[in-house]
Amino acid sequence: MTKSSDTKTARSRKLRLLLAPVLSQLPIFPLDQVQLFPRALLPLYVFEPRYRELTADCLARGGIMAVAALRPGFADDYYGRPPVRRIAGVGKIIAHRQNPDGTYNILLRGLGRVGICEELPASPRHSYREVRARLLHDHWPHSFDLAAARSTLVVLVDRLAGLLPQGGEALRSLCAAEPRPRRLCDVLSAALVRPPRTRRRLLELRDFPRRIDLLSAELVRLIQELQGGT
């Protein structure tokens, strides 16, 4: 086994150990067109009473929650238990502030993807929703060249950065700071991709080569848009 394989296995084991105590009863924060990507940061303003309760309970138990995307048609049952998509981002609250009115500002750091196995029955002890979930892992064929995938992203980001009126160097620095292709893919997806459907697909795809292809196509689209192309 290579050193990189050892490191990857150690990181995976650490994440499993972190999430193992909560996956059987994982609090979810359902949101419309919001994705929590692994390794990315997501700031949230929490104002509804049930999600203030969720935040307080999560903070008391290690800060772990999942952000689950609401399915279309949720508006009619928004204050109930409208259906959510089966793949969600799981993360940890790494910073928070409770405001004088009881609302919260929180910052979530994405940890991974989870598959929702089932939603648990409503609890008399709290008003937020919980699910039983399992940690999901990426997969790719042995022949897939991870280094080449990262190089493709770096080249596209470099071209994109050169077209930006500002922030180009920060974008290049972001690429340089993340040598791991899968992490770079998730961070770039969170930072640069805006179409909701594409963001959702990037979160839900576990096939890493397909995810790279989808992100690359979106970066090409952004480059063409900045160049004035169609």
PDB file of N, CA and C in Angstrom, residues 84-130:
ATOM      1  N   VAL A  84     -37.356  15.237   1.176  1.00  0.00           N
ATOM      2  CA  VAL A  84     -36.027  15.744   0.875  1.00  0.00           C
ATOM      3  C   VAL A  84     -35.320  14.744  -0.038  1.00  0.00           C
ATOM      4  N   ARG A  85     -34.269  15.203  -0.688  1.00  0.00           N
ATOM      5  CA  ARG A  85     -33.500  14.336  -1.571  1.00  0.00           C
ATOM      6  C   ARG A  85     -32.701  13.335  -0.735  1.00  0.00           C
ATOM      7  N   ARG A  86     -32.343  12.212  -1.359  1.00  0.00           N
ATOM      8  CA  ARG A  86     -31.790  11.094  -0.606  1.00  0.00           C
ATOM      9  C   ARG A  86     -30.303  11.223  -0.321  1.00  0.00           C
ATOM     10  N   ILE A  87     -29.627  12.125  -0.997  1.00  0.00           N
ATOM     11  CA  ILE A  87     -28.205  12.360  -0.715  1.00  0.00           C
ATOM     12  C   ILE A  87     -28.053  13.770  -0.170  1.00  0.00           C
ATOM     13  N   ALA A  88     -27.344  13.889   0.924  1.00  0.00           N
ATOM     14  CA  ALA A  88     -27.193  15.169   1.609  1.00  0.00           C
ATOM     15  C   ALA A  88     -25.737  15.391   1.986  1.00  0.00           C
ATOM     16  N   GLY A  89     -25.412  16.627   2.271  1.00  0.00           N
ATOM     17  CA  GLY A  89     -24.094  16.942   2.799  1.00  0.00           C
ATOM     18  C   GLY A  89     -24.132  16.947   4.317  1.00  0.00           C
ATOM     19  N   VAL A  90     -23.155  16.334   4.940  1.00  0.00           N
ATOM     20  CA  VAL A  90     -23.073  16.332   6.395  1.00  0.00           C
ATOM     21  C   VAL A  90     -21.893  17.199   6.809  1.00  0.00           C
ATOM     22  N   GLY A  91     -22.071  17.982   7.860  1.00  0.00           N
ATOM     23  CA  GLY A  91     -21.009  18.891   8.269  1.00  0.00           C
ATOM     24  C   GLY A  91     -21.020  19.155   9.756  1.00  0.00           C
ATOM     25  N   LYS A  92     -20.081  19.969  10.147  1.00  0.00           N
ATOM     26  CA  LYS A  92     -19.919  20.307  11.565  1.00  0.00           C
ATOM     27  C   LYS A  92     -19.923  21.816  11.730  1.00  0.00           C
ATOM     28  N   ILE A  93     -20.597  22.287  12.762  1.00  0.00           N
ATOM     29  CA  ILE A  93     -20.576  23.716  13.092  1.00  0.00           C
ATOM     30  C   ILE A  93     -19.194  24.051  13.645  1.00  0.00           C
ATOM     31  N   ILE A  94     -18.470  24.918  12.943  1.00  0.00           N
ATOM     32  CA  ILE A  94     -17.129  25.275  13.408  1.00  0.00           C
ATOM     33  C   ILE A  94     -17.080  26.686  14.007  1.00  0.00           C
ATOM     34  N   ALA A  95     -18.147  27.444  13.827  1.00  0.00           N
ATOM     35  CA  ALA A  95     -18.241  28.765  14.455  1.00  0.00           C
ATOM     36  C   ALA A  95     -19.723  29.104  14.587  1.00  0.00           C
ATOM     37  N   HIS A  96     -20.066  29.811  15.645  1.00  0.00           N
ATOM     38  CA  HIS A  96     -21.466  30.187  15.817  1.00  0.00           C
ATOM     39  C   HIS A  96     -21.574  31.420  16.703  1.00  0.00           C
ATOM     40  N   ARG A  97     -22.703  32.098  16.541  1.00  0.00           N
ATOM     41  CA  ARG A  97     -23.035  33.216  17.420  1.00  0.00           C
ATOM     42  C   ARG A  97     -24.535  33.190  17.643  1.00  0.00           C
ATOM     43  N   GLN A  98     -24.950  33.208  18.903  1.00  0.00           N
ATOM     44  CA  GLN A  98     -26.367  33.321  19.197  1.00  0.00           C
ATOM     45  C   GLN A  98     -26.683  34.794  19.409  1.00  0.00           C
ATOM     46  N   ASN A  99     -27.638  35.272  18.660  1.00  0.00           N
ATOM     47  CA  ASN A  99     -28.000  36.685  18.701  1.00  0.00           C
ATOM     48  C   ASN A  99     -28.976  36.964  19.837  1.00  0.00           C
ATOM     49  N   PRO A 100     -29.113  38.230  20.233  1.00  0.00           N
ATOM     50  CA  PRO A 100     -30.008  38.553  21.357  1.00  0.00           C
ATOM     51  C   PRO A 100     -31.450  38.100  21.154  1.00  0.00           C
ATOM     52  N   ASP A 101     -31.903  38.011  19.891  1.00  0.00           N
ATOM     53  CA  ASP A 101     -33.288  37.592  19.634  1.00  0.00           C
ATOM     54  C   ASP A 101     -33.445  36.075  19.561  1.00  0.00           C
ATOM     55  N   GLY A 102     -32.369  35.351  19.854  1.00  0.00           N
ATOM     56  CA  GLY A 102     -32.447  33.896  19.856  1.00  0.00           C
ATOM     57  C   GLY A 102     -32.062  33.245  18.542  1.00  0.00           C
ATOM     58  N   THR A 103     -31.893  34.027  17.493  1.00  0.00           N
ATOM     59  CA  THR A 103     -31.440  33.472  16.224  1.00  0.00           C
ATOM     60  C   THR A 103     -29.947  33.137  16.301  1.00  0.00           C
ATOM     61  N   TYR A 104     -29.469  32.410  15.293  1.00  0.00           N
ATOM     62  CA  TYR A 104     -28.056  32.033  15.256  1.00  0.00           C
ATOM     63  C   TYR A 104     -27.451  32.414  13.908  1.00  0.00           C
ATOM     64  N   ASN A 105     -26.200  32.766  13.941  1.00  0.00           N
ATOM     65  CA  ASN A 105     -25.345  32.745  12.761  1.00  0.00           C
ATOM     66  C   ASN A 105     -24.358  31.607  12.966  1.00  0.00           C
ATOM     67  N   ILE A 106     -24.346  30.670  12.022  1.00  0.00           N
ATOM     68  CA  ILE A 106     -23.446  29.527  12.157  1.00  0.00           C
ATOM     69  C   ILE A 106     -22.614  29.357  10.892  1.00  0.00           C
ATOM     70  N   LEU A 107     -21.485  28.709  11.033  1.00  0.00           N
ATOM     71  CA  LEU A 107     -20.643  28.370   9.897  1.00  0.00           C
ATOM     72  C   LEU A 107     -20.419  26.866   9.921  1.00  0.00           C
ATOM     73  N   LEU A 108     -20.881  26.207   8.856  1.00  0.00           N
ATOM     74  CA  LEU A 108     -20.717  24.764   8.727  1.00  0.00           C
ATOM     75  C   LEU A 108     -19.529  24.444   7.843  1.00  0.00           C
ATOM     76  N   ARG A 109     -18.771  23.438   8.219  1.00  0.00           N
ATOM     77  CA  ARG A 109     -17.716  22.904   7.356  1.00  0.00           C
ATOM     78  C   ARG A 109     -18.140  21.519   6.893  1.00  0.00           C
ATOM     79  N   GLY A 110     -18.208  21.329   5.583  1.00  0.00           N
ATOM     80  CA  GLY A 110     -18.636  20.051   5.045  1.00  0.00           C
ATOM     81  C   GLY A 110     -17.650  18.942   5.368  1.00  0.00           C
ATOM     82  N   LEU A 111     -18.172  17.794   5.745  1.00  0.00           N
ATOM     83  CA  LEU A 111     -17.346  16.632   6.085  1.00  0.00           C
ATOM     84  C   LEU A 111     -17.452  15.528   5.045  1.00  0.00           C
ATOM     85  N   GLY A 112     -18.629  15.348   4.471  1.00  0.00           N
ATOM     86  CA  GLY A 112     -18.814  14.260   3.526  1.00  0.00           C
ATOM     87  C   GLY A 112     -20.227  14.222   2.985  1.00  0.00           C
ATOM     88  N   ARG A 113     -20.516  13.173   2.233  1.00  0.00           N
ATOM     89  CA  ARG A 113     -21.843  12.919   1.693  1.00  0.00           C
ATOM     90  C   ARG A 113     -22.477  11.767   2.461  1.00  0.00           C
ATOM     91  N   VAL A 114     -23.769  11.879   2.707  1.00  0.00           N
ATOM     92  CA  VAL A 114     -24.486  10.781   3.343  1.00  0.00           C
ATOM     93  C   VAL A 114     -25.708  10.422   2.509  1.00  0.00           C
ATOM     94  N   GLY A 115     -26.071   9.145   2.566  1.00  0.00           N
ATOM     95  CA  GLY A 115     -27.309   8.683   1.964  1.00  0.00           C
ATOM     96  C   GLY A 115     -28.354   8.518   3.054  1.00  0.00           C
ATOM     97  N   ILE A 116     -29.517   9.101   2.838  1.00  0.00           N
ATOM     98  CA  ILE A 116     -30.589   9.005   3.824  1.00  0.00           C
ATOM     99  C   ILE A 116     -31.313   7.672   3.629  1.00  0.00           C
ATOM    100  N   CYS A 117     -31.246   6.821   4.625  1.00  0.00           N
ATOM    101  CA  CYS A 117     -31.874   5.500   4.559  1.00  0.00           C
ATOM    102  C   CYS A 117     -33.361   5.576   4.894  1.00  0.00           C
ATOM    103  N   GLU A 118     -33.688   6.354   5.911  1.00  0.00           N
ATOM    104  CA  GLU A 118     -35.087   6.531   6.308  1.00  0.00           C
ATOM    105  C   GLU A 118     -35.186   7.740   7.228  1.00  0.00           C
ATOM    106  N   GLU A 119     -36.362   8.346   7.227  1.00  0.00           N
ATOM    107  CA  GLU A 119     -36.608   9.418   8.182  1.00  0.00           C
ATOM    108  C   GLU A 119     -37.214   8.825   9.442  1.00  0.00           C
ATOM    109  N   LEU A 120     -36.739   9.267  10.580  1.00  0.00           N
ATOM    110  CA  LEU A 120     -37.232   8.754  11.849  1.00  0.00           C
ATOM    111  C   LEU A 120     -38.564   9.398  12.206  1.00  0.00           C
ATOM    112  N   PRO A 121     -39.385   8.707  12.969  1.00  0.00           N
ATOM    113  CA  PRO A 121     -40.668   9.296  13.383  1.00  0.00           C
ATOM    114  C   PRO A 121     -40.455  10.580  14.178  1.00  0.00           C
ATOM    115  N   ALA A 122     -41.440  11.449  14.127  1.00  0.00           N
ATOM    116  CA  ALA A 122     -41.380  12.693  14.891  1.00  0.00           C
ATOM    117  C   ALA A 122     -41.195  12.386  16.375  1.00  0.00           C
ATOM    118  N   SER A 123     -40.353  13.196  17.016  1.00  0.00           N
ATOM    119  CA  SER A 123     -40.059  12.984  18.434  1.00  0.00           C
ATOM    120  C   SER A 123     -40.845  13.972  19.292  1.00  0.00           C
ATOM    121  N   PRO A 124     -41.353  13.527  20.417  1.00  0.00           N
ATOM    122  CA  PRO A 124     -42.039  14.460  21.324  1.00  0.00           C
ATOM    123  C   PRO A 124     -41.060  15.390  22.040  1.00  0.00           C
ATOM    124  N   ARG A 125     -39.747  15.094  21.934  1.00  0.00           N
ATOM    125  CA  ARG A 125     -38.755  15.878  22.666  1.00  0.00           C
ATOM    126  C   ARG A 125     -38.258  17.099  21.902  1.00  0.00           C
ATOM    127  N   HIS A 126     -38.452  17.100  20.581  1.00  0.00           N
ATOM    128  CA  HIS A 126     -37.986  18.250  19.802  1.00  0.00           C
ATOM    129  C   HIS A 126     -38.786  18.348  18.507  1.00  0.00           C
ATOM    130  N   SER A 127     -38.663  19.502  17.835  1.00  0.00           N
ATOM    131  CA  SER A 127     -39.503  19.768  16.662  1.00  0.00           C
ATOM    132  C   SER A 127     -38.778  19.581  15.331  1.00  0.00           C
ATOM    133  N   TYR A 128     -37.469  19.388  15.342  1.00  0.00           N
ATOM    134  CA  TYR A 128     -36.749  19.222  14.086  1.00  0.00           C
ATOM    135  C   TYR A 128     -36.751  17.750  13.655  1.00  0.00           C
ATOM    136  N   ARG A 129     -36.276  17.532  12.437  1.00  0.00           N
ATOM    137  CA  ARG A 129     -36.338  16.206  11.827  1.00  0.00           C
ATOM    138  C   ARG A 129     -35.001  15.470  11.961  1.00  0.00           C
ATOM    139  N   GLU A 130     -35.086  14.142  12.036  1.00  0.00           N
ATOM    140  CA  GLU A 130     -33.900  13.295  12.120  1.00  0.00           C
ATOM    141  C   GLU A 130     -34.036  12.135  11.135  1.00  0.00           C
TER     142      GLU A 130
END
